mmCIF file of C-alpha atoms in Angstrom:
data_model
loop_
_atom_site.group_PDB
_atom_site.id
_atom_site.type_symbol
_atom_site.label_atom_id
_atom_site.label_comp_id
_atom_site.label_asym_id
_atom_site.label_seq_id
_atom_site.Cartn_x
_atom_site.Cartn_y
_atom_site.Cartn_z
ATOM 1 C CA MET L 890 0.102 -0.134 -0.196
ATOM 2 C CA ASP L 891 1.893 3.037 -1.119
ATOM 3 C CA TYR L 892 0.581 6.370 -2.022
ATOM 4 C CA LYS L 893 3.237 8.456 -2.843
ATOM 5 C CA GLU L 894 2.427 10.185 -6.055
ATOM 6 C CA ASN L 895 2.770 13.956 -5.487
ATOM 7 C CA SER L 896 -0.002 14.709 -8.087
ATOM 8 C CA VAL L 897 -2.796 12.579 -6.297
ATOM 9 C CA ARG L 898 -5.229 13.757 -3.801
ATOM 10 C CA ARG L 899 -4.916 11.488 -0.871
ATOM 11 C CA GLY L 900 -7.336 10.674 2.025
ATOM 12 C CA ILE L 901 -7.859 9.062 4.989
ATOM 13 C CA LEU L 902 -11.495 8.198 6.368
ATOM 14 C CA LEU L 903 -11.488 7.419 9.803
ATOM 15 C CA ASP L 904 -13.783 5.760 11.957
ATOM 16 C CA VAL L 905 -13.983 6.956 15.964
ATOM 17 C CA ASP L 906 -15.073 4.451 18.471
ATOM 18 C CA GLY L 907 -12.124 1.745 18.388
ATOM 19 C CA THR L 908 -9.979 3.607 16.209
ATOM 20 C CA LEU L 909 -9.465 7.268 17.716
ATOM 21 C CA TRP L 910 -10.526 6.592 21.128
ATOM 22 C CA ASP L 911 -12.471 4.531 23.847
ATOM 23 C CA ALA L 912 -15.708 6.095 25.159
ATOM 24 C CA VAL L 913 -17.736 3.074 26.278
ATOM 25 C CA GLU L 914 -17.612 4.062 29.778
ATOM 26 C CA VAL L 915 -18.573 7.271 29.397
ATOM 27 C CA ILE L 916 -21.467 6.897 27.043
ATOM 28 C CA THR L 917 -22.834 3.831 29.307
ATOM 29 C CA GLN L 918 -22.812 6.318 32.035
ATOM 30 C CA SER L 919 -24.298 8.910 30.293
ATOM 31 C CA TRP L 920 -27.130 6.859 28.980
ATOM 32 C CA ASN L 921 -28.136 5.615 32.287
ATOM 33 C CA VAL L 922 -28.195 9.113 33.865
ATOM 34 C CA ALA L 923 -30.193 10.401 30.625
ATOM 35 C CA LEU L 924 -32.741 7.110 31.109
ATOM 36 C CA ARG L 925 -32.853 6.655 34.861
ATOM 37 C CA ASP L 926 -36.282 8.400 35.278
ATOM 38 C CA ALA L 927 -37.541 6.520 32.158
ATOM 39 C CA ALA L 928 -40.026 4.215 33.740
ATOM 40 C CA ASP L 929 -40.531 1.593 30.820
ATOM 41 C CA VAL L 930 -36.596 1.452 30.293
ATOM 42 C CA ARG L 931 -36.094 -1.954 32.249
ATOM 43 C CA GLU L 932 -32.616 -2.478 32.969
ATOM 44 C CA VAL L 933 -29.309 -0.513 33.696
ATOM 45 C CA ILE L 934 -27.033 -0.801 30.521
ATOM 46 C CA THR L 935 -23.632 -2.246 30.771
ATOM 47 C CA CYS L 936 -20.605 -1.501 29.362
ATOM 48 C CA GLY L 937 -20.560 -5.023 27.781
ATOM 49 C CA GLN L 938 -23.957 -4.093 25.923
ATOM 50 C CA MET L 939 -23.071 -0.620 24.813
ATOM 51 C CA LYS L 940 -19.647 -2.191 23.333
ATOM 52 C CA GLN L 941 -21.836 -4.505 21.239
ATOM 53 C CA CYS L 942 -23.718 -1.586 19.883
ATOM 54 C CA LEU L 943 -20.595 0.669 18.859
ATOM 55 C CA GLY L 944 -20.454 0.973 15.040
ATOM 56 C CA ARG L 945 -24.286 0.070 14.403
ATOM 57 C CA THR L 946 -26.542 2.583 13.146
ATOM 58 C CA MET L 947 -28.765 4.230 15.612
ATOM 59 C CA PHE L 948 -32.163 2.430 14.453
ATOM 60 C CA GLU L 949 -29.898 -0.502 15.112
ATOM 61 C CA ILE L 950 -28.727 0.150 18.558
ATOM 62 C CA ALA L 951 -32.344 0.916 19.105
ATOM 63 C CA ASP L 952 -33.390 -2.335 18.278
ATOM 64 C CA MET L 953 -30.979 -4.253 20.120
ATOM 65 C CA LEU L 954 -31.220 -2.335 23.641
ATOM 66 C CA PHE L 955 -34.845 -1.418 23.584
ATOM 67 C CA GLY L 956 -36.467 -4.120 21.440
ATOM 68 C CA TYR L 957 -39.083 -4.919 24.163
ATOM 69 C CA LEU L 958 -40.702 -1.490 23.698
ATOM 70 C CA PRO L 959 -42.517 -0.072 20.639
ATOM 71 C CA LEU L 960 -40.801 0.981 17.444
ATOM 72 C CA ALA L 961 -41.638 4.483 18.369
ATOM 73 C CA ARG L 962 -41.206 4.341 21.680
ATOM 74 C CA ARG L 963 -37.636 2.586 21.330
ATOM 75 C CA ARG L 964 -36.723 5.504 18.731
ATOM 76 C CA GLU L 965 -37.825 8.280 21.280
ATOM 77 C CA VAL L 966 -35.876 6.484 24.204
ATOM 78 C CA LEU L 967 -32.892 6.329 21.737
ATOM 79 C CA GLN L 968 -32.663 9.888 20.824
ATOM 80 C CA GLU L 969 -32.847 11.056 24.353
ATOM 81 C CA ALA L 970 -30.028 9.246 25.085
ATOM 82 C CA MET L 971 -28.223 10.415 22.453
ATOM 83 C CA ARG L 972 -28.927 14.052 22.789
ATOM 84 C CA PHE L 973 -27.804 13.874 26.397
ATOM 85 C CA GLU L 974 -24.481 11.761 25.440
ATOM 86 C CA VAL L 975 -23.259 14.289 23.190
ATOM 87 C CA SER L 976 -23.407 17.081 25.914
ATOM 88 C CA TYR L 977 -22.202 14.752 28.387
ATOM 89 C CA LEU L 978 -19.229 13.819 26.412
ATOM 90 C CA MET L 979 -18.005 17.551 26.217
ATOM 91 C CA ASP L 980 -17.309 17.741 29.733
ATOM 92 C CA HIS L 981 -16.545 13.835 30.226
ATOM 93 C CA PRO L 982 -14.659 12.938 27.032
ATOM 94 C CA GLY L 983 -13.434 9.540 26.243
ATOM 95 C CA ASN L 984 -9.986 8.163 26.381
ATOM 96 C CA LEU L 985 -8.080 9.095 23.197
ATOM 97 C CA TYR L 986 -5.858 6.210 22.003
ATOM 98 C CA PRO L 987 -1.824 7.128 22.532
ATOM 99 C CA GLY L 988 -0.414 8.980 20.052
ATOM 100 C CA VAL L 989 -3.705 10.140 17.916
ATOM 101 C CA LYS L 990 -3.290 13.854 17.912
ATOM 102 C CA LYS L 991 0.392 13.368 17.035
ATOM 103 C CA THR L 992 0.178 11.010 14.404
ATOM 104 C CA LEU L 993 -3.034 13.067 12.852
ATOM 105 C CA GLU L 994 -0.676 16.135 12.742
ATOM 106 C CA GLU L 995 2.020 13.773 11.152
ATOM 107 C CA LEU L 996 -0.164 12.490 8.277
ATOM 108 C CA LYS L 997 -1.505 16.148 7.290
ATOM 109 C CA LYS L 998 2.069 17.345 7.202
ATOM 110 C CA ASP L 999 2.567 14.640 4.663
ATOM 111 C CA GLY L 1000 0.046 15.590 2.559
ATOM 112 C CA TRP L 1001 -2.978 13.371 3.611
ATOM 113 C CA HIS L 1002 -6.233 15.123 3.827
ATOM 114 C CA LEU L 1003 -8.171 13.832 7.022
ATOM 115 C CA TYR L 1004 -12.116 13.038 7.453
ATOM 116 C CA ILE L 1005 -14.185 11.190 9.823
ATOM 117 C CA VAL L 1006 -16.900 8.840 8.801
ATOM 118 C CA SER L 1007 -19.215 7.318 11.700
ATOM 119 C CA ASN L 1008 -22.257 5.458 12.176
ATOM 120 C CA CYS L 1009 -23.213 8.026 14.870
ATOM 121 C CA GLN L 1010 -25.611 10.963 15.837
ATOM 122 C CA LYS L 1011 -25.247 14.518 14.957
ATOM 123 C CA GLY L 1012 -22.895 16.021 17.357
ATOM 124 C CA TYR L 1013 -21.017 13.056 18.404
ATOM 125 C CA ILE L 1014 -18.052 13.759 16.048
ATOM 126 C CA GLU L 1015 -18.166 17.088 17.157
ATOM 127 C CA ALA L 1016 -17.442 16.111 20.733
ATOM 128 C CA PHE L 1017 -14.761 13.927 19.695
ATOM 129 C CA LEU L 1018 -12.873 16.853 17.887
ATOM 130 C CA HIS L 1019 -13.382 19.035 21.208
ATOM 131 C CA ALA L 1020 -11.583 16.517 23.039
ATOM 132 C CA LEU L 1021 -8.700 16.475 20.499
ATOM 133 C CA ASP L 1022 -8.193 19.735 20.384
ATOM 134 C CA GLY L 1023 -6.817 19.683 17.020
ATOM 135 C CA GLU L 1024 -8.287 22.359 14.899
ATOM 136 C CA GLY L 1025 -8.007 22.144 11.228
ATOM 137 C CA LEU L 1026 -6.495 18.599 11.392
ATOM 138 C CA ILE L 1027 -10.163 17.139 10.239
ATOM 139 C CA GLU L 1028 -11.556 18.819 7.104
ATOM 140 C CA ASP L 1029 -15.041 17.082 6.845
ATOM 141 C CA HIS L 1030 -17.085 14.568 8.609
ATOM 142 C CA LEU L 1031 -20.154 12.694 7.991
ATOM 143 C CA CYS L 1032 -22.344 10.484 10.320
ATOM 144 C CA PHE L 1033 -25.369 8.247 10.081
ATOM 145 C CA GLU L 1034 -27.883 11.045 11.264
ATOM 146 C CA ASP L 1035 -26.265 13.560 8.556
ATOM 147 C CA THR L 1036 -27.571 11.215 5.672
ATOM 148 C CA MET L 1037 -29.452 8.388 7.220
ATOM 149 C CA LYS L 1038 -27.629 6.229 5.329
ATOM 150 C CA ASP L 1039 -25.255 3.387 5.537
ATOM 151 C CA LYS L 1040 -21.662 3.906 6.283
ATOM 152 C CA GLY L 1041 -20.573 2.489 3.091
ATOM 153 C CA SER L 1042 -22.786 4.841 1.252
ATOM 154 C CA ASN L 1043 -21.299 7.797 3.757
ATOM 155 C CA ILE L 1044 -17.561 6.826 3.019
ATOM 156 C CA ARG L 1045 -18.429 6.760 -0.978
ATOM 157 C CA LEU L 1046 -20.304 10.647 -0.250
ATOM 158 C CA CYS L 1047 -17.008 11.921 1.524
ATOM 159 C CA VAL L 1048 -14.940 10.651 -0.852
ATOM 160 C CA GLU L 1049 -16.781 12.065 -4.121
ATOM 161 C CA ARG L 1050 -17.351 15.523 -2.146
ATOM 162 C CA ASN L 1051 -14.060 16.018 -1.216
ATOM 163 C CA ALA L 1052 -12.502 15.041 -4.800
ATOM 164 C CA LEU L 1053 -10.025 12.388 -3.556
ATOM 165 C CA ASP L 1054 -8.395 10.208 -6.158
ATOM 166 C CA ARG L 1055 -7.198 7.663 -3.546
ATOM 167 C CA ALA L 1056 -8.682 6.923 -0.358
ATOM 168 C CA VAL L 1057 -8.217 4.409 2.367
ATOM 169 C CA TYR L 1058 -10.823 3.729 5.271
ATOM 170 C CA VAL L 1059 -9.335 2.894 8.672
ATOM 171 C CA GLY L 1060 -11.666 1.140 11.103
ATOM 172 C CA ASP L 1061 -11.865 -1.795 13.965
ATOM 173 C CA THR L 1062 -14.803 -4.199 12.670
ATOM 174 C CA GLU L 1063 -15.957 -6.273 10.112
ATOM 175 C CA GLY L 1064 -18.541 -3.966 9.370
ATOM 176 C CA ASP L 1065 -15.955 -1.340 8.683
ATOM 177 C CA LEU L 1066 -14.013 -3.636 6.070
ATOM 178 C CA ASN L 1067 -17.354 -4.443 4.403
ATOM 179 C CA SER L 1068 -18.543 -0.480 4.602
ATOM 180 C CA SER L 1069 -14.774 0.261 2.855
ATOM 181 C CA ARG L 1070 -15.587 -2.201 0.118
ATOM 182 C CA LYS L 1071 -19.012 -1.071 -0.569
ATOM 183 C CA ALA L 1072 -17.418 2.261 -0.840
ATOM 184 C CA GLY L 1073 -14.511 0.986 -3.174
ATOM 185 C CA THR L 1074 -11.642 2.261 -0.796
ATOM 186 C CA ASP L 1075 -8.850 0.727 0.645
ATOM 187 C CA PHE L 1076 -9.086 -0.670 4.183
ATOM 188 C CA ILE L 1077 -6.978 -0.929 7.020
ATOM 189 C CA TYR L 1078 -7.864 -2.732 10.144
ATOM 190 C CA ALA L 1079 -7.083 -1.139 13.859
ATOM 191 C CA GLU L 1080 -6.416 -4.361 15.485
ATOM 192 C CA TYR L 1081 -6.487 -2.916 19.140
ATOM 193 C CA GLY L 1082 -10.143 -1.644 18.898
ATOM 194 C CA PHE L 1083 -13.399 -3.450 19.553
ATOM 195 C CA GLY L 1084 -13.780 -5.460 16.528
ATOM 196 C CA GLU L 1085 -12.594 -8.904 14.873
ATOM 197 C CA VAL L 1086 -11.248 -9.297 11.492
ATOM 198 C CA ASP L 1087 -9.063 -11.622 10.087
ATOM 199 C CA SER L 1088 -6.849 -9.517 8.152
ATOM 200 C CA LYS L 1089 -4.806 -12.117 6.640
ATOM 201 C CA ALA L 1090 -7.460 -14.174 5.090
ATOM 202 C CA GLU L 1091 -9.374 -10.670 4.028
ATOM 203 C CA GLY L 1092 -5.680 -9.426 2.551
ATOM 204 C CA VAL L 1093 -5.811 -6.022 4.444
ATOM 205 C CA PRO L 1094 -3.104 -4.430 6.701
ATOM 206 C CA ALA L 1095 -3.478 -4.033 10.204
ATOM 207 C CA ILE L 1096 -2.330 -1.724 12.855
ATOM 208 C CA HIS L 1097 -1.468 -2.826 16.539
ATOM 209 C CA ARG L 1098 -1.610 0.854 17.769
ATOM 210 C CA PHE L 1099 -2.602 4.216 15.969
ATOM 211 C CA GLU L 1100 0.817 5.199 15.929
ATOM 212 C CA GLU L 1101 1.665 2.697 13.029
ATOM 213 C CA LEU L 1102 -0.397 4.189 10.829
ATOM 214 C CA PRO L 1103 1.957 6.476 8.760
ATOM 215 C CA GLY L 1104 4.230 3.719 8.414
ATOM 216 C CA CYS L 1105 1.488 1.322 7.172
ATOM 217 C CA LEU L 1106 0.744 3.600 4.619
ATOM 218 C CA LYS L 1107 4.278 3.831 3.328
ATOM 219 C CA GLY L 1108 3.975 0.325 2.456
#
């Protein structure tokens, strides 16, 4: 995997959860606070349940956690939790993986254009960027709630509207891999994240920590 051509507009599209940071505990806390007075929500949400939800679309998460509620109500509960989550994260950020900001700065200096595409709600990426404190590093971002489309479609849209000649998606789940293939981009597996991908069988490169990304891109 080599993108050295100077005339090519090169882009890296990044997943958030399990790739750039771990916010599972904080998100779980926020949801339990947001829903503690909802009489029809039966159970306290665990970190294990939340981890299984990450990377899914909003509607899929509603079905997974609140499937015992009528459809309209489960989506209402989800919206309530997600809106509170965004504000909560501004003051209680997730844990950035080691070297994320420094590595993004290095990639930017090397001529890469940087983007984020995630299956999250509006405001979540902004909360991450607030924690990153790296103004200008990320040029554009898209989430599920922006378009109500799947991640593969949003990766493709991000590539097209930023006029990228070459693009690679970096994520930590099999869903990320499949989305990148749907979008027609290359893929790098963040092995340290939440998902499991057999990178050798799938024929994709893997990184064991985010700081390895620049070297992976140079072949």
